[in-house]
C-alpha positions as a printed NumPy array, in Angstrom:
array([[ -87.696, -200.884,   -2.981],
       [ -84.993, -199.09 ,   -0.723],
       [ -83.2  , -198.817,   -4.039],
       [ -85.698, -197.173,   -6.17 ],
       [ -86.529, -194.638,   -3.249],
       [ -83.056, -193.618,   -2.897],
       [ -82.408, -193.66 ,   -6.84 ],
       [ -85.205, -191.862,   -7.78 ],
       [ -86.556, -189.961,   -4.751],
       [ -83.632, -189.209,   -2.553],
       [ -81.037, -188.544,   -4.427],
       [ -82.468, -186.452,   -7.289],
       [ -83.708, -184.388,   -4.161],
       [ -87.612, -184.85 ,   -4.65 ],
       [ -87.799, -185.584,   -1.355],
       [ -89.031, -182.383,   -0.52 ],
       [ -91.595, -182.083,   -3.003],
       [ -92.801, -185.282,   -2.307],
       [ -93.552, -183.944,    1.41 ],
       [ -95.067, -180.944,    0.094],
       [ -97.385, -182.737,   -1.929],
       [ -98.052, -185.166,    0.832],
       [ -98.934, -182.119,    3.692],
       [-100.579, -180.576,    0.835],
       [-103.295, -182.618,   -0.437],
       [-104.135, -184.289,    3.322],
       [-104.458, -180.424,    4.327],
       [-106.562, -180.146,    1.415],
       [-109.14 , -183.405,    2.395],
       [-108.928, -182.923,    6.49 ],
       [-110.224, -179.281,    5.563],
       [-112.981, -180.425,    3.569],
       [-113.676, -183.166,    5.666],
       [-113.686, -180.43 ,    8.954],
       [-115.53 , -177.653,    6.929],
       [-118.742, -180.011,    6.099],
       [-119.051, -180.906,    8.934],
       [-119.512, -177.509,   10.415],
       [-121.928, -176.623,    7.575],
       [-123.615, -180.225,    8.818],
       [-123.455, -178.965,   12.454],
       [-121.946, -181.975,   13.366],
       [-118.858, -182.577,   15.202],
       [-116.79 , -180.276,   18.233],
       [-115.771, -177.878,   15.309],
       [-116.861, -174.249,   14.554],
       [-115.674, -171.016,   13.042],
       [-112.753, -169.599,   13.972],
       [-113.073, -165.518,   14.935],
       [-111.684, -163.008,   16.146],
       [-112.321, -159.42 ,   17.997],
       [-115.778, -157.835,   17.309],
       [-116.842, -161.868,   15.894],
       [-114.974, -161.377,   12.781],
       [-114.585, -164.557,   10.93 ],
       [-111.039, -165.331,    9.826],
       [-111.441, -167.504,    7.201],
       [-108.526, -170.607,    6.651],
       [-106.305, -168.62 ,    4.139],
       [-105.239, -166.412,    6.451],
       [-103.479, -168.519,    8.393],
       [-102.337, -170.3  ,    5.303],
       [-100.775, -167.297,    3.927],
       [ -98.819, -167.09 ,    7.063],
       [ -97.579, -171.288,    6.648],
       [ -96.851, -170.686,    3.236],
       [ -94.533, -167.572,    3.881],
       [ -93.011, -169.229,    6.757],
       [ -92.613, -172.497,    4.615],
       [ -91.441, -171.142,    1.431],
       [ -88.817, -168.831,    3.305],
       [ -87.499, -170.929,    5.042],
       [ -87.114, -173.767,    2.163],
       [ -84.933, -170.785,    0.442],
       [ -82.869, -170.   ,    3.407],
       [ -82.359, -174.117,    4.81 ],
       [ -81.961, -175.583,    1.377],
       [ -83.642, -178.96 ,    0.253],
       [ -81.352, -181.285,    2.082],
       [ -81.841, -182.505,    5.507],
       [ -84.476, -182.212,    8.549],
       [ -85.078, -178.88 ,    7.633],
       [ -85.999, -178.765,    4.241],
       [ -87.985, -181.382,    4.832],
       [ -89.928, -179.675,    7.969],
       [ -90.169, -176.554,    5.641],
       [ -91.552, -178.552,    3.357],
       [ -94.181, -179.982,    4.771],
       [ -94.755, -176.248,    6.338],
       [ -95.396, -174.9  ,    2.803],
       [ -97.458, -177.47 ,    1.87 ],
       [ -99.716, -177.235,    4.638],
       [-100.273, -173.789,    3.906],
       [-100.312, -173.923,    0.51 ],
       [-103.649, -176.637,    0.901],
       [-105.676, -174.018,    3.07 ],
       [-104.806, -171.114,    0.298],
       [-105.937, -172.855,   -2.443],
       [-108.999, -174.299,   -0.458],
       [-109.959, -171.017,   -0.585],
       [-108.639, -169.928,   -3.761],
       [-112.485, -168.732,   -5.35 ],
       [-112.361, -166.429,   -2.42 ],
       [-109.166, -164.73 ,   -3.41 ],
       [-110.248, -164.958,   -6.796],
       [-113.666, -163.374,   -6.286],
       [-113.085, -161.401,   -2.81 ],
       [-116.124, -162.792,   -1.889],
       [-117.486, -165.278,   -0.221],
       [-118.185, -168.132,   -2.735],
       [-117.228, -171.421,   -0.208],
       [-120.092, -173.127,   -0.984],
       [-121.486, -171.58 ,   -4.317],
       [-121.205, -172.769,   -7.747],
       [-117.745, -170.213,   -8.123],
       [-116.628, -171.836,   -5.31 ],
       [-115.893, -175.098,   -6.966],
       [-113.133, -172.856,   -8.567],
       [-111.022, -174.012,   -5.65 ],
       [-111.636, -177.592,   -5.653],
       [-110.374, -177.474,   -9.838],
       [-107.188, -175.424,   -8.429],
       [-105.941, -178.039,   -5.768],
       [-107.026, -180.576,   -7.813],
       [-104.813, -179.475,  -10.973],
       [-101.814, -177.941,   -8.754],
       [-101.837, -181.941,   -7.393],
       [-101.753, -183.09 ,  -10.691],
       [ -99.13 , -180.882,  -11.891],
       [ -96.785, -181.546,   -8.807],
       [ -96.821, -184.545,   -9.437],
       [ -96.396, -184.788,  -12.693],
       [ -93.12 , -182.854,  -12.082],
       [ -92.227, -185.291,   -9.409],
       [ -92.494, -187.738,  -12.055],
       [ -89.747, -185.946,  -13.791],
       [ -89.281, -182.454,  -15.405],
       [ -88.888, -183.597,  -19.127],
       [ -91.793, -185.095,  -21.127],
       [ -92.095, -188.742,  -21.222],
       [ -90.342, -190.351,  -23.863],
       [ -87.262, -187.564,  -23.405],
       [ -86.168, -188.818,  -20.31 ],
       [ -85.916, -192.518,  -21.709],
       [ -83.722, -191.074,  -24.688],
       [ -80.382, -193.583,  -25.165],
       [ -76.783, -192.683,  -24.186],
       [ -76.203, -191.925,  -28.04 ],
       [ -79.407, -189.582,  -28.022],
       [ -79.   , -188.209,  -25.129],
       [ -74.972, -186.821,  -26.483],
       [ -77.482, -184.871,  -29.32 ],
       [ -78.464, -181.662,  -26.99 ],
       [ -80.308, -180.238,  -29.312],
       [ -83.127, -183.099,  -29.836],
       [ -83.758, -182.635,  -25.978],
       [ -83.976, -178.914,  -26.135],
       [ -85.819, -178.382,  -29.807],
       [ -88.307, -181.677,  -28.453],
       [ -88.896, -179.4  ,  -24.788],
       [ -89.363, -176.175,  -26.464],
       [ -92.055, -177.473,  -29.144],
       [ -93.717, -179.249,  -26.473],
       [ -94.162, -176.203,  -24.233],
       [ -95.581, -174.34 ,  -27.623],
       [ -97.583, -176.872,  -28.332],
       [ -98.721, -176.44 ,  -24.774],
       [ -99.303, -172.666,  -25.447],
       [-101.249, -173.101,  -28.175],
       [-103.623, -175.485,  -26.36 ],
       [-103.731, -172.703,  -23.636],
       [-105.334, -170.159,  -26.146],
       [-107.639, -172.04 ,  -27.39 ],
       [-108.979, -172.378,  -24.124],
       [-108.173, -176.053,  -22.655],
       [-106.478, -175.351,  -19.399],
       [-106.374, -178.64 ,  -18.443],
       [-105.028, -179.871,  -21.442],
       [-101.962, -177.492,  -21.808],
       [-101.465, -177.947,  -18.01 ],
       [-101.083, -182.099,  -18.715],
       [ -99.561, -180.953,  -22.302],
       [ -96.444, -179.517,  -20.194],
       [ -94.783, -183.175,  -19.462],
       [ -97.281, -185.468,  -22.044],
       [ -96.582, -184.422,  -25.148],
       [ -99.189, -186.29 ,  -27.181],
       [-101.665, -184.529,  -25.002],
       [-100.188, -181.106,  -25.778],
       [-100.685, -182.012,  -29.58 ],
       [-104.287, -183.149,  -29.468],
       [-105.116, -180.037,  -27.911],
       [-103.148, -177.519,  -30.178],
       [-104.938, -179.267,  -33.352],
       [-108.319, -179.784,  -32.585],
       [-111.07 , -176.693,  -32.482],
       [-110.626, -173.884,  -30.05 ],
       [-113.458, -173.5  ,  -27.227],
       [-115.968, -170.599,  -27.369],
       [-114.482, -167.313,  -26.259],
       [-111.278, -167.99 ,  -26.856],
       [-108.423, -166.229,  -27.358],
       [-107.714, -168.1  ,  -30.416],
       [-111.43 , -168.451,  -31.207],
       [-112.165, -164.503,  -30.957],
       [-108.416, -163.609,  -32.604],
       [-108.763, -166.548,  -35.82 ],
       [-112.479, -167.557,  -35.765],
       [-113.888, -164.13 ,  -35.66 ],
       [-114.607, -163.957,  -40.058],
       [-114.584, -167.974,  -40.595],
       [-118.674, -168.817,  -39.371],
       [-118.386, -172.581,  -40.216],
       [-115.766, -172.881,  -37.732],
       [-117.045, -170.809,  -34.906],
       [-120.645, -173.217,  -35.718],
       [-118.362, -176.564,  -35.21 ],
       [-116.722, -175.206,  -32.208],
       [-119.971, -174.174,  -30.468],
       [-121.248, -177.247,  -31.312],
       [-118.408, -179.384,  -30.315],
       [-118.348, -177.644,  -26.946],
       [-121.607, -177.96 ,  -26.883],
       [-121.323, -181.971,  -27.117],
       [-118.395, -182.268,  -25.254],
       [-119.705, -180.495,  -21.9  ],
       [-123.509, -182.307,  -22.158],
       [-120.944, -185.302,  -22.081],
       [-118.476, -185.134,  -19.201],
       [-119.426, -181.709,  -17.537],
       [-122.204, -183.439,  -15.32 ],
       [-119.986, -186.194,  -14.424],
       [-116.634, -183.436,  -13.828],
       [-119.04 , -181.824,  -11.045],
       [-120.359, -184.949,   -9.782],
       [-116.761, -185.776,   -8.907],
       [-115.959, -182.204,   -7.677],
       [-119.169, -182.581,   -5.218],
       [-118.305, -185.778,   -3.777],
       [-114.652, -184.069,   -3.427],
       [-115.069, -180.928,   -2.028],
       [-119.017, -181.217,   -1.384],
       [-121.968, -179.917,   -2.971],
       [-122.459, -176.049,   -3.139],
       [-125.98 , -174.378,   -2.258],
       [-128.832, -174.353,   -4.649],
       [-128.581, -170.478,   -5.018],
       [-125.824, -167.364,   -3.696],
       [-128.281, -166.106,   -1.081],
       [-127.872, -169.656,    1.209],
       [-123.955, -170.101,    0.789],
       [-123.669, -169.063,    5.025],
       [-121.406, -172.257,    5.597],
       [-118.701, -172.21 ,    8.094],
       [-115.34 , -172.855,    7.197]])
């Protein structure tokens, strides 16, 4: 064990990022966790304010972690107690920013509305990204490449670069999630550059816009595909990040 973590954690210099994504994601849950139970009323917490009862929501001081964290990652390096400390700095900020990211996104207060689940789908893909590039940078099956293929530069770079376009192309037709995963799978980056583009589209309003029959099949195939998973996608995002208000006009949770 003491080997792998040294062969694969320390010495590559993921250590780091590994803290990050630690502080990160248990910033992420203790916030939830803290933020319904103040919408419960339950518990010694409340909302934070300030002069003239202004509420100052958890991204500001996030904003200030995150500054402090990422500068001082740049100025210490990644080696040592400090990068480390720094670290876990940034990550702790960066968990209460994207808590709130519908907020940012919307300048409004959308904690506990539908647009706030927004920020539960942005921590919850900015984990799975970070750690897929903890995993390792290249895309599986590049990274186990023999000493012979591994002399041949060009495989590595030409396999990289079509994966990332495949990626691309999986991006513009409007499966974020897919191009996202795409980046370091590559399989998953081709199943989502061939298959239809989703409604409104870049690729479905640029290349679908004169061909009917396709923009029928993609309609319909989004249609099928979100009556199938998109109930149980927000079930899981509700018992995450909990379950926003039945309308706008109620969303006066604390946070």
């Amino acid at each position: 064990m003491g080997h792998w973590w040294w062969r694969n954690v320390v010495e590559p210099g993921k250590l780091p990022l590994l803290l990050a994504l630690g502080a990160f994601v248990l910033t992420f849950v203790i916030t939830r966790v803290i933020t319904r139970m103040i919408r419960a009323g339950k518990g010694p917490f409340g909302n934070v304010t300030g002069a003239g009862g202004l509420h100052i929501h958890h991204v500001v001081p996030g904003v200030v972690l995150t500054v402090i964290g990422g500068f001082g990652a740049v100025a210490g390096g990644r080696n040592g107690f400090g990068g480390g400390l720094f670290a876990v700095v940034f990550g702790i900020g960066a968990g209460l920013v994207l808590d709130e990211f519908a907020l940012i996104l919307h300048l409004h207060d959308v904690y506990w509305t539908e647009e706030g689940r927004q920020s539960v789908e942005a921590v919850v893909l900015t984990a799975a990204l970070v750690g897929l590039v903890l995993v390792g940078f290249a895309p599986f099956g590049v990274n186990d490449l023999s000493r012979d293929e591994l002399q041949d530069r060009g495989t590595v770079i030409s396999t990289v670069a079509g994966n990332f376009v495949l990626s691309l192309v999986a991006l513009t037709k409007g499966k974020l999630r897919t191009a996202i995963f795409g980046v370091i799978v590559p399989l998953v980056a081709l199943v989502g550059a061939v298959r239809l583009a989703r409604p409104g589209s870049y690729w479905a309003r640029r290349f679908y816009r004169h061909r009917a029959r396709a923009r029928a099949r993609s309609l319909l195939r989004a249609y099928r595909h979100d009556r199938r998973w998109l109930r149980t996608g927000l079930a899981v995002q509700d018992w995450i990040g909990g379950k926003p208000d039945p309308t706008p006009s109620s969303a006066t949770g604390g946070r």
